[in-house]
mmCIF file of C-alpha atoms in Angstrom:
data_model
loop_
_atom_site.group_PDB
_atom_site.id
_atom_site.type_symbol
_atom_site.label_atom_id
_atom_site.label_comp_id
_atom_site.label_asym_id
_atom_site.label_seq_id
_atom_site.Cartn_x
_atom_site.Cartn_y
_atom_site.Cartn_z
ATOM 1 C CA MET A 25 107.737 58.514 82.739
ATOM 2 C CA ASN A 26 106.502 55.328 81.093
ATOM 3 C CA GLU A 27 103.651 54.978 78.587
ATOM 4 C CA THR A 28 101.138 53.989 81.258
ATOM 5 C CA ASP A 29 102.004 57.064 83.322
ATOM 6 C CA VAL A 30 101.557 59.366 80.312
ATOM 7 C CA ASP A 31 98.132 57.893 79.609
ATOM 8 C CA THR A 32 96.883 58.791 83.084
ATOM 9 C CA VAL A 33 97.995 62.424 83.002
ATOM 10 C CA GLY A 34 95.061 64.788 82.483
ATOM 11 C CA THR A 35 92.456 62.004 82.382
ATOM 12 C CA GLY A 36 91.319 62.071 86.004
ATOM 13 C CA ARG A 37 92.391 58.420 86.414
ATOM 14 C CA ALA A 38 94.858 57.543 89.141
ATOM 15 C CA PRO A 39 97.921 55.412 88.349
ATOM 16 C CA ALA A 40 97.666 51.757 89.356
ATOM 17 C CA GLY A 41 97.740 51.332 93.127
ATOM 18 C CA GLN A 42 96.896 54.986 93.866
ATOM 19 C CA ASP A 43 93.417 56.123 94.853
ATOM 20 C CA LEU A 44 93.148 59.886 94.484
ATOM 21 C CA SER A 45 89.900 59.851 96.461
ATOM 22 C CA ASP A 46 91.828 58.852 99.593
ATOM 23 C CA ALA A 47 93.374 62.314 99.930
ATOM 24 C CA VAL A 48 91.434 65.099 101.620
ATOM 25 C CA ASP A 49 90.889 68.019 99.247
ATOM 26 C CA LEU A 50 93.485 70.516 100.459
ATOM 27 C CA ARG A 51 91.240 73.447 99.529
ATOM 28 C CA ARG A 52 88.818 72.197 102.205
ATOM 29 C CA VAL A 53 91.518 72.342 104.894
ATOM 30 C CA GLY A 54 91.649 75.453 107.051
ATOM 31 C CA ALA A 55 94.632 77.224 108.586
ATOM 32 C CA ASP A 56 95.404 76.122 112.145
ATOM 33 C CA PRO A 57 94.435 79.061 114.404
ATOM 34 C CA ASP A 58 96.995 78.142 117.085
ATOM 35 C CA TYR A 59 99.702 80.376 115.593
ATOM 36 C CA TRP A 60 100.428 84.088 115.533
ATOM 37 C CA TYR A 61 98.987 85.669 112.386
ATOM 38 C CA PRO A 62 99.550 89.242 111.175
ATOM 39 C CA VAL A 63 96.266 91.056 110.614
ATOM 40 C CA ALA A 64 97.399 94.668 110.113
ATOM 41 C CA ARG A 65 100.426 96.875 109.756
ATOM 42 C CA THR A 66 101.503 98.677 112.916
ATOM 43 C CA ARG A 67 101.391 102.066 111.235
ATOM 44 C CA ASP A 68 97.750 101.547 110.267
ATOM 45 C CA VAL A 69 96.602 101.059 113.872
ATOM 46 C CA ARG A 70 97.068 104.636 115.007
ATOM 47 C CA ALA A 71 96.424 105.895 118.522
ATOM 48 C CA GLY A 72 92.751 106.480 119.165
ATOM 49 C CA LYS A 73 91.669 104.733 115.943
ATOM 50 C CA VAL A 74 89.888 101.424 115.260
ATOM 51 C CA VAL A 75 90.780 99.082 112.393
ATOM 52 C CA ALA A 76 88.661 96.199 111.086
ATOM 53 C CA ALA A 77 90.501 92.934 110.418
ATOM 54 C CA ALA A 78 89.631 89.251 110.062
ATOM 55 C CA PHE A 79 90.859 85.704 110.461
ATOM 56 C CA ALA A 80 88.948 82.843 108.803
ATOM 57 C CA GLY A 81 85.522 84.363 109.254
ATOM 58 C CA GLU A 82 86.241 85.821 112.689
ATOM 59 C CA ARG A 83 85.887 89.575 112.429
ATOM 60 C CA LEU A 84 88.242 91.586 114.619
ATOM 61 C CA ALA A 85 88.313 95.169 115.865
ATOM 62 C CA LEU A 86 91.845 96.442 116.538
ATOM 63 C CA TYR A 87 92.442 99.609 118.507
ATOM 64 C CA ARG A 88 95.378 101.344 120.168
ATOM 65 C CA GLY A 89 94.696 102.770 123.621
ATOM 66 C CA ARG A 90 96.212 105.770 125.365
ATOM 67 C CA SER A 91 99.044 103.623 126.754
ATOM 68 C CA GLY A 92 100.117 102.693 123.219
ATOM 69 C CA ALA A 93 99.078 99.051 123.546
ATOM 70 C CA VAL A 94 97.062 97.466 120.746
ATOM 71 C CA HIS A 95 93.978 95.425 121.648
ATOM 72 C CA ALA A 96 91.990 92.991 119.501
ATOM 73 C CA LEU A 97 88.320 92.295 120.203
ATOM 74 C CA GLU A 98 85.612 90.293 118.533
ATOM 75 C CA ASP A 99 84.077 92.788 116.112
ATOM 76 C CA ARG A 100 80.557 92.921 117.510
ATOM 77 C CA CYS A 101 78.910 94.655 120.400
ATOM 78 C CA ALA A 102 77.392 92.127 122.827
ATOM 79 C CA HIS A 103 74.273 94.308 122.886
ATOM 80 C CA ARG A 104 72.954 94.658 119.298
ATOM 81 C CA GLN A 105 75.828 93.055 117.326
ATOM 82 C CA VAL A 106 76.870 96.381 115.795
ATOM 83 C CA PRO A 107 80.553 96.143 114.727
ATOM 84 C CA LEU A 108 82.899 97.538 117.332
ATOM 85 C CA SER A 109 85.165 98.616 114.478
ATOM 86 C CA MET A 110 82.651 101.459 114.058
ATOM 87 C CA GLY A 111 83.323 102.495 117.646
ATOM 88 C CA VAL A 112 85.238 105.227 119.468
ATOM 89 C CA VAL A 113 88.430 104.859 121.527
ATOM 90 C CA GLU A 114 88.400 106.568 124.921
ATOM 91 C CA GLY A 115 91.601 106.059 126.860
ATOM 92 C CA GLU A 116 92.040 102.292 127.108
ATOM 93 C CA VAL A 117 88.436 101.346 126.302
ATOM 94 C CA LEU A 118 86.526 100.953 123.066
ATOM 95 C CA ARG A 119 83.023 102.362 123.111
ATOM 96 C CA CYS A 120 80.312 101.088 120.765
ATOM 97 C CA ARG A 121 79.079 103.784 118.406
ATOM 98 C CA TYR A 122 75.416 102.813 118.891
ATOM 99 C CA HIS A 123 74.570 102.765 122.629
ATOM 100 C CA ALA A 124 78.045 103.635 124.014
ATOM 101 C CA TRP A 125 78.701 100.338 125.758
ATOM 102 C CA ALA A 126 82.394 100.418 126.718
ATOM 103 C CA TYR A 127 84.827 97.477 126.447
ATOM 104 C CA ARG A 128 88.220 96.930 128.030
ATOM 105 C CA GLY A 129 91.109 95.509 126.046
ATOM 106 C CA ASP A 130 90.278 91.983 127.225
ATOM 107 C CA GLY A 131 86.727 92.261 125.866
ATOM 108 C CA ARG A 132 84.990 92.738 129.234
ATOM 109 C CA ILE A 133 82.290 95.392 129.460
ATOM 110 C CA SER A 134 83.415 98.265 131.680
ATOM 111 C CA GLN A 135 80.387 100.522 131.415
ATOM 112 C CA ILE A 136 76.803 100.738 130.160
ATOM 113 C CA PRO A 137 75.921 104.410 130.591
ATOM 114 C CA TYR A 138 72.189 104.036 131.139
ATOM 115 C CA LEU A 139 72.150 100.769 133.144
ATOM 116 C CA SER A 140 69.887 100.886 136.218
ATOM 117 C CA LYS A 141 68.960 98.454 138.984
ATOM 118 C CA GLU A 142 65.720 97.614 137.185
ATOM 119 C CA ASP A 143 67.514 96.520 133.993
ATOM 120 C CA ARG A 144 68.506 92.943 133.287
ATOM 121 C CA ARG A 145 71.987 91.716 134.058
ATOM 122 C CA PRO A 146 74.211 92.471 131.030
ATOM 123 C CA PRO A 147 76.580 89.996 129.347
ATOM 124 C CA ARG A 148 80.224 89.906 130.409
ATOM 125 C CA GLY A 149 81.472 91.129 127.067
ATOM 126 C CA VAL A 150 83.009 89.777 123.876
ATOM 127 C CA ARG A 151 86.074 87.730 123.077
ATOM 128 C CA GLY A 152 89.444 89.383 123.402
ATOM 129 C CA TYR A 153 92.456 88.040 121.480
ATOM 130 C CA PRO A 154 96.136 87.907 122.494
ATOM 131 C CA VAL A 155 98.049 90.584 120.556
ATOM 132 C CA ARG A 156 101.733 91.189 119.867
ATOM 133 C CA GLU A 157 103.509 93.747 117.708
ATOM 134 C CA ALA A 158 106.682 92.841 115.841
ATOM 135 C CA TYR A 159 108.390 93.631 112.537
ATOM 136 C CA GLY A 160 106.009 96.524 111.900
ATOM 137 C CA LEU A 161 102.991 94.185 112.013
ATOM 138 C CA VAL A 162 100.183 93.499 114.468
ATOM 139 C CA PHE A 163 99.886 89.769 115.222
ATOM 140 C CA VAL A 164 96.871 88.124 116.862
ATOM 141 C CA PHE A 165 96.494 84.599 118.209
ATOM 142 C CA PRO A 166 93.048 83.422 117.038
ATOM 143 C CA GLY A 167 93.288 79.946 118.574
ATOM 144 C CA ASP A 168 93.389 78.696 122.169
ATOM 145 C CA PRO A 169 94.579 81.716 124.215
ATOM 146 C CA ASP A 170 96.263 79.411 126.727
ATOM 147 C CA ARG A 171 98.703 78.403 123.985
ATOM 148 C CA ALA A 172 99.622 81.928 122.951
ATOM 149 C CA HIS A 173 102.396 82.506 125.499
ATOM 150 C CA ALA A 174 104.236 79.299 124.580
ATOM 151 C CA THR A 175 103.913 79.836 120.817
ATOM 152 C CA PRO A 176 106.796 81.899 119.393
ATOM 153 C CA LEU A 177 106.567 84.584 116.786
ATOM 154 C CA PRO A 178 108.545 83.923 113.582
ATOM 155 C CA GLU A 179 112.246 84.741 113.833
ATOM 156 C CA LEU A 180 113.500 87.248 111.246
ATOM 157 C CA PRO A 181 117.152 88.065 111.978
ATOM 158 C CA ALA A 182 117.535 90.296 108.915
ATOM 159 C CA HIS A 183 114.664 92.549 109.977
ATOM 160 C CA GLY A 184 116.029 95.533 111.827
ATOM 161 C CA SER A 185 119.605 94.657 110.914
ATOM 162 C CA PRO A 186 121.628 97.721 109.892
ATOM 163 C CA GLY A 187 122.769 95.807 106.830
ATOM 164 C CA TYR A 188 119.252 95.352 105.437
ATOM 165 C CA LYS A 189 116.350 97.562 104.395
ATOM 166 C CA THR A 190 112.805 96.201 104.738
ATOM 167 C CA LEU A 191 109.889 96.809 102.374
ATOM 168 C CA THR A 192 106.471 95.842 103.754
ATOM 169 C CA TYR A 193 103.582 94.544 101.660
ATOM 170 C CA ALA A 194 99.905 93.910 102.456
ATOM 171 C CA ARG A 195 97.603 92.684 99.707
ATOM 172 C CA ARG A 196 94.327 90.799 99.284
ATOM 173 C CA VAL A 197 94.378 87.685 97.059
ATOM 174 C CA GLY A 198 91.237 85.799 96.064
ATOM 175 C CA CYS A 199 92.419 82.250 96.674
ATOM 176 C CA HIS A 200 92.886 79.585 99.330
ATOM 177 C CA TYR A 201 96.171 80.097 101.177
ATOM 178 C CA SER A 202 97.543 76.757 99.928
ATOM 179 C CA PHE A 203 97.751 78.077 96.365
ATOM 180 C CA MET A 204 100.146 80.745 97.627
ATOM 181 C CA HIS A 205 102.446 78.194 99.280
ATOM 182 C CA GLU A 206 102.521 76.158 96.066
ATOM 183 C CA ASN A 207 103.156 79.181 93.887
ATOM 184 C CA LEU A 208 106.256 80.328 95.758
ATOM 185 C CA LEU A 209 107.734 76.854 96.204
ATOM 186 C CA ASP A 210 107.224 75.826 92.582
ATOM 187 C CA MET A 211 109.745 77.920 90.668
ATOM 188 C CA ASN A 212 109.038 76.074 87.424
ATOM 189 C CA HIS A 213 106.572 78.811 86.443
ATOM 190 C CA GLN A 214 109.172 81.377 85.304
ATOM 191 C CA PHE A 215 107.556 81.424 81.855
ATOM 192 C CA LEU A 216 104.862 83.524 83.536
ATOM 193 C CA HIS A 217 107.434 86.194 84.478
ATOM 194 C CA GLN A 218 109.717 86.249 81.435
ATOM 195 C CA GLY A 219 108.458 89.675 80.370
ATOM 196 C CA VAL A 220 109.819 91.068 83.652
ATOM 197 C CA VAL A 221 112.870 88.949 84.529
ATOM 198 C CA GLY A 222 113.944 87.684 81.118
ATOM 199 C CA ARG A 223 114.609 83.987 80.551
ATOM 200 C CA LEU A 224 115.487 82.206 83.792
ATOM 201 C CA ARG A 225 116.437 78.548 84.054
ATOM 202 C CA PRO A 226 115.597 77.114 87.488
ATOM 203 C CA GLU A 227 117.286 73.875 88.511
ATOM 204 C CA LEU A 228 116.030 72.091 91.619
ATOM 205 C CA LEU A 229 119.117 71.219 93.639
ATOM 206 C CA GLY A 230 117.213 69.292 96.278
ATOM 207 C CA HIS A 231 114.352 69.398 98.738
ATOM 208 C CA GLY A 232 113.384 67.924 102.083
ATOM 209 C CA GLY A 233 111.534 68.702 105.273
ATOM 210 C CA ASP A 234 109.856 67.385 108.381
ATOM 211 C CA ASP A 235 106.337 67.199 109.792
ATOM 212 C CA ARG A 236 105.942 71.004 109.775
ATOM 213 C CA SER A 237 108.157 72.143 106.939
ATOM 214 C CA VAL A 238 109.221 71.694 103.329
ATOM 215 C CA GLU A 239 112.354 73.314 101.913
ATOM 216 C CA ALA A 240 113.614 73.537 98.334
ATOM 217 C CA ARG A 241 116.885 74.841 96.877
ATOM 218 C CA TYR A 242 117.093 76.090 93.302
ATOM 219 C CA LEU A 243 119.953 77.257 91.130
ATOM 220 C CA PHE A 244 118.771 80.158 88.958
ATOM 221 C CA THR A 245 120.628 81.072 85.800
ATOM 222 C CA HIS A 246 119.735 84.022 83.602
ATOM 223 C CA THR A 247 119.938 82.725 80.020
ATOM 224 C CA GLY A 248 118.839 85.811 78.106
ATOM 225 C CA GLY A 249 116.082 88.305 77.564
ATOM 226 C CA LYS A 250 115.676 91.768 78.992
ATOM 227 C CA ARG A 251 115.483 92.182 82.737
ATOM 228 C CA ASN A 252 113.402 94.790 84.483
ATOM 229 C CA ALA A 253 115.642 97.387 86.199
ATOM 230 C CA GLY A 254 114.295 96.427 89.601
ATOM 231 C CA ALA A 255 114.974 92.766 88.880
ATOM 232 C CA SER A 256 118.586 93.539 88.012
ATOM 233 C CA MET A 257 119.039 95.414 91.270
ATOM 234 C CA LEU A 258 117.800 92.433 93.249
ATOM 235 C CA ALA A 259 119.639 89.829 91.175
ATOM 236 C CA ALA A 260 123.250 88.778 91.483
ATOM 237 C CA GLU A 261 124.428 90.854 88.542
ATOM 238 C CA GLY A 262 123.072 94.026 90.108
ATOM 239 C CA ILE A 263 124.796 93.608 93.478
ATOM 240 C CA ALA A 264 127.492 90.940 93.418
ATOM 241 C CA GLY A 265 128.393 90.775 89.757
ATOM 242 C CA GLY A 266 127.562 87.107 89.134
ATOM 243 C CA SER A 267 125.109 85.391 86.793
ATOM 244 C CA SER A 268 123.719 82.588 88.972
ATOM 245 C CA ASP A 269 121.819 82.645 92.240
ATOM 246 C CA VAL A 270 120.879 79.970 94.760
ATOM 247 C CA MET A 271 117.359 80.417 96.044
ATOM 248 C CA THR A 272 116.115 78.622 99.153
ATOM 249 C CA ILE A 273 112.359 78.579 99.749
ATOM 250 C CA ARG A 274 110.820 77.156 102.881
ATOM 251 C CA THR A 275 107.285 76.581 104.100
ATOM 252 C CA GLU A 276 107.630 76.515 107.887
ATOM 253 C CA TYR A 277 103.984 76.132 108.820
ATOM 254 C CA PRO A 278 102.140 78.457 108.632
ATOM 255 C CA TYR A 279 104.704 80.919 107.230
ATOM 256 C CA GLN A 280 106.904 80.944 104.154
ATOM 257 C CA THR A 281 110.402 82.303 103.514
ATOM 258 C CA LEU A 282 112.670 82.846 100.512
ATOM 259 C CA ASP A 283 116.404 83.625 100.559
ATOM 260 C CA LEU A 284 118.444 84.499 97.477
ATOM 261 C CA VAL A 285 122.221 84.079 97.799
ATOM 262 C CA PRO A 286 124.297 85.314 94.818
ATOM 263 C CA GLU A 287 127.124 83.246 93.398
ATOM 264 C CA GLY A 288 130.148 83.582 95.683
ATOM 265 C CA ALA A 289 128.276 85.344 98.501
ATOM 266 C CA ASP A 290 127.743 84.072 102.040
ATOM 267 C CA GLN A 291 124.666 86.142 102.926
ATOM 268 C CA PRO A 292 121.299 86.542 101.186
ATOM 269 C CA VAL A 293 121.057 89.513 98.897
ATOM 270 C CA PHE A 294 117.421 89.560 99.925
ATOM 271 C CA SER A 295 115.094 87.590 102.169
ATOM 272 C CA LEU A 296 111.322 87.387 101.952
ATOM 273 C CA TRP A 297 108.977 86.404 104.768
ATOM 274 C CA ALA A 298 105.297 85.919 103.958
ATOM 275 C CA ALA A 299 102.114 84.974 105.800
ATOM 276 C CA TYR A 300 98.823 84.098 104.120
ATOM 277 C CA VAL A 301 95.957 84.927 106.469
ATOM 278 C CA PRO A 302 92.539 83.514 105.492
ATOM 279 C CA VAL A 303 89.725 86.052 105.490
ATOM 280 C CA GLY A 304 86.306 84.392 105.236
ATOM 281 C CA ALA A 305 85.031 81.227 106.881
ATOM 282 C CA ASP A 306 85.382 79.400 103.559
ATOM 283 C CA GLN A 307 89.054 80.528 103.411
ATOM 284 C CA ARG A 308 88.888 81.110 99.651
ATOM 285 C CA ALA A 309 90.567 84.505 100.000
ATOM 286 C CA CYS A 310 93.540 85.592 102.070
ATOM 287 C CA ASN A 311 95.406 88.685 103.127
ATOM 288 C CA VAL A 312 99.072 88.405 102.204
ATOM 289 C CA PHE A 313 101.579 90.124 104.465
ATOM 290 C CA GLY A 314 105.143 90.212 103.185
ATOM 291 C CA LEU A 315 108.450 91.571 104.476
ATOM 292 C CA LEU A 316 111.155 91.926 101.831
ATOM 293 C CA MET A 317 114.542 92.463 103.514
ATOM 294 C CA ILE A 318 117.140 93.715 101.014
ATOM 295 C CA LYS A 319 120.881 93.798 101.695
ATOM 296 C CA LYS A 320 122.237 97.320 101.449
ATOM 297 C CA PRO A 321 124.921 97.837 98.773
ATOM 298 C CA ARG A 322 128.317 99.352 99.543
ATOM 299 C CA VAL A 323 127.380 102.755 98.129
ATOM 300 C CA PRO A 324 125.574 104.694 100.904
ATOM 301 C CA GLY A 325 122.057 105.735 99.970
ATOM 302 C CA ALA A 326 121.980 103.676 96.756
ATOM 303 C CA LEU A 327 119.269 101.363 98.012
ATOM 304 C CA GLY A 328 117.075 104.286 99.008
ATOM 305 C CA LEU A 329 117.181 105.516 95.428
ATOM 306 C CA ALA A 330 116.584 102.025 94.046
ATOM 307 C CA ALA A 331 113.732 101.123 96.429
ATOM 308 C CA PRO A 332 110.921 102.547 94.221
ATOM 309 C CA LEU A 333 112.158 100.508 91.245
ATOM 310 C CA ILE A 334 112.440 97.368 93.372
ATOM 311 C CA ARG A 335 108.942 97.863 94.766
ATOM 312 C CA ARG A 336 107.527 98.358 91.266
ATOM 313 C CA PHE A 337 109.264 95.170 90.105
ATOM 314 C CA THR A 338 107.985 93.080 93.014
ATOM 315 C CA GLU A 339 104.475 94.466 92.508
ATOM 316 C CA ARG A 340 104.543 93.345 88.857
ATOM 317 C CA ILE A 341 105.706 89.852 89.809
ATOM 318 C CA PHE A 342 103.066 89.641 92.528
ATOM 319 C CA ALA A 343 100.340 90.798 90.131
ATOM 320 C CA GLN A 344 101.252 88.013 87.691
ATOM 321 C CA ASP A 345 101.287 85.411 90.462
ATOM 322 C CA ARG A 346 97.956 86.683 91.773
ATOM 323 C CA MET A 347 96.449 86.349 88.294
ATOM 324 C CA ALA A 348 97.528 82.688 88.195
ATOM 325 C CA VAL A 349 96.461 81.623 91.697
ATOM 326 C CA GLU A 350 93.110 83.381 91.423
ATOM 327 C CA ALA A 351 92.522 81.526 88.153
ATOM 328 C CA GLU A 352 93.258 78.277 90.022
ATOM 329 C CA GLN A 353 90.724 79.236 92.677
ATOM 330 C CA ARG A 354 88.070 80.039 90.061
ATOM 331 C CA ALA A 355 88.593 76.610 88.518
ATOM 332 C CA TRP A 356 88.115 75.001 91.934
ATOM 333 C CA ASP A 357 84.960 77.050 92.527
ATOM 334 C CA GLU A 358 83.496 76.004 89.173
ATOM 335 C CA GLN A 359 84.343 72.333 89.633
ATOM 336 C CA GLY A 360 83.563 72.102 93.341
ATOM 337 C CA GLU A 361 86.664 70.019 93.909
ATOM 338 C CA ASP A 362 90.397 69.857 93.240
ATOM 339 C CA ARG A 363 91.009 68.213 89.854
ATOM 340 C CA ASN A 364 94.686 69.139 89.665
ATOM 341 C CA HIS A 365 97.071 66.509 88.351
ATOM 342 C CA GLU A 366 100.288 67.480 90.070
ATOM 343 C CA VAL A 367 103.471 65.680 89.002
ATOM 344 C CA PHE A 368 106.129 67.689 90.868
ATOM 345 C CA SER A 369 107.157 65.790 94.004
ATOM 346 C CA LEU A 370 108.027 69.003 95.865
ATOM 347 C CA ILE A 371 104.478 70.315 95.538
ATOM 348 C CA LEU A 372 103.010 66.961 96.493
ATOM 349 C CA ASP A 373 105.135 67.164 99.649
ATOM 350 C CA VAL A 374 104.007 70.665 100.597
ATOM 351 C CA ARG A 375 100.392 69.712 100.029
ATOM 352 C CA GLU A 376 100.762 66.854 102.492
ATOM 353 C CA THR A 377 102.429 69.182 104.998
ATOM 354 C CA LEU A 378 99.588 71.707 104.738
ATOM 355 C CA ARG A 379 96.986 68.936 105.068
ATOM 356 C CA ALA A 380 98.683 67.440 108.106
ATOM 357 C CA ASN A 381 98.996 70.763 109.940
ATOM 358 C CA GLY A 382 95.676 72.319 108.981
ATOM 359 C CA VAL A 383 92.197 71.880 110.432
ATOM 360 C CA PRO A 384 88.927 70.822 108.750
ATOM 361 C CA LEU A 385 86.841 73.700 107.442
ATOM 362 C CA SER A 386 83.549 74.112 109.237
ATOM 363 C CA THR A 387 81.777 75.514 106.185
ATOM 364 C CA SER A 388 80.676 73.520 103.150
ATOM 365 C CA ALA A 389 82.262 74.249 99.800
ATOM 366 C CA GLY A 390 80.083 76.015 97.284
ATOM 367 C CA PRO A 391 79.696 79.369 95.573
ATOM 368 C CA ARG A 392 81.610 82.006 97.447
ATOM 369 C CA GLY A 393 79.150 83.688 99.768
ATOM 370 C CA THR A 394 81.147 84.990 102.713
ATOM 371 C CA ALA A 395 81.419 88.740 102.594
ATOM 372 C CA PRO A 396 85.089 89.700 102.896
ATOM 373 C CA ALA A 397 86.252 91.911 105.711
ATOM 374 C CA ALA A 398 87.963 95.167 104.984
ATOM 375 C CA CYS A 399 91.482 95.076 103.624
ATOM 376 C CA PRO A 400 94.209 95.096 106.311
ATOM 377 C CA GLY A 401 94.704 98.546 107.707
ATOM 378 C CA SER A 402 91.689 100.047 105.969
ATOM 379 C CA GLY A 403 89.645 100.725 109.069
ATOM 380 C CA GLY A 404 86.594 99.405 107.257
ATOM 381 C CA GLY A 405 86.863 101.902 104.451
ATOM 382 C CA GLY A 406 87.933 99.614 101.603
ATOM 383 C CA GLY A 407 91.678 100.196 101.791
ATOM 384 C CA ALA A 408 92.277 100.339 98.036
ATOM 385 C CA GLY A 409 95.728 101.793 98.609
ATOM 386 C CA ILE A 410 96.723 98.709 100.590
ATOM 387 C CA CYS A 411 94.945 95.843 98.878
ATOM 388 C CA GLY A 412 95.789 96.983 95.366
#
């Protein structure tokens, strides 16, 4: 970095030949709806129950009918706009709690109990969303339904493998989804976690990508300090006996993955898959769904005993990351724009990827005013045990 470059850092002035105003503010870019997004855990959508969910300001009512199939409807009755998530499941239909209008799984009205020949012609119904269940999650396709069939779900070969155990996470984070992509890809923030993982030295081995993805490879070396017990169980020294790990992190729009391969191993000791699902129309909060797939050790049952420690460790790391990204979002809210001065080329690359694949937000930026939907799986009741 030359003297001129140093002078521009932190001043708000762009280096010669670069106009920062040319770039669209990433925090004003919305998630492309033409993908499958998880909106609840399968176990939370129980038979005969209704669960409230959301995608980017679109409120959803999920319910499981008598056949076992999950349906997703626009969360409003076409009659008086009362949320259908307050409704009652009867067989394969969802009946509004207020006047008992009944809806099929595709959103069409199947019955209005009191309708007579003298009454006006009723509306057809509300929007129904394509739904798929996989990996213990309920996915919806909030975009063009004609594209749903040709759009694949993410591929997670480790999930369901007899050699791996999966821990599932669902949490609310008060930030734009792009902050989450940056946080996981930028491993230079280990100072934040040193009280949990000790002193880690990350070395970027390389990064690249294409029009939909960015991938980075890091070499992690533990240089000292006390490690949390759960961290040791996940790290190379706890499973393979080494001291260095190679971590590969990939944003494959709109999802993100992380694989940790210990020194001398040929398979990940754990793999993480994460999706950041925007909640309100302003997309300044998201529901984070994560699947942590951990390779089982040679000793039978050992991972079952270690799982509570591993979960506690990952929760502590996540809490620290959430503190940081929510602070970034508060700064954006106060300033009304992105005044970051990023210098790391990897993060500049992922920002461009998210810009290029996202869609313009339809709402203006300002003080946060969109009321958040219930936490995933809460059924409208707050879901403190899930959102944490």
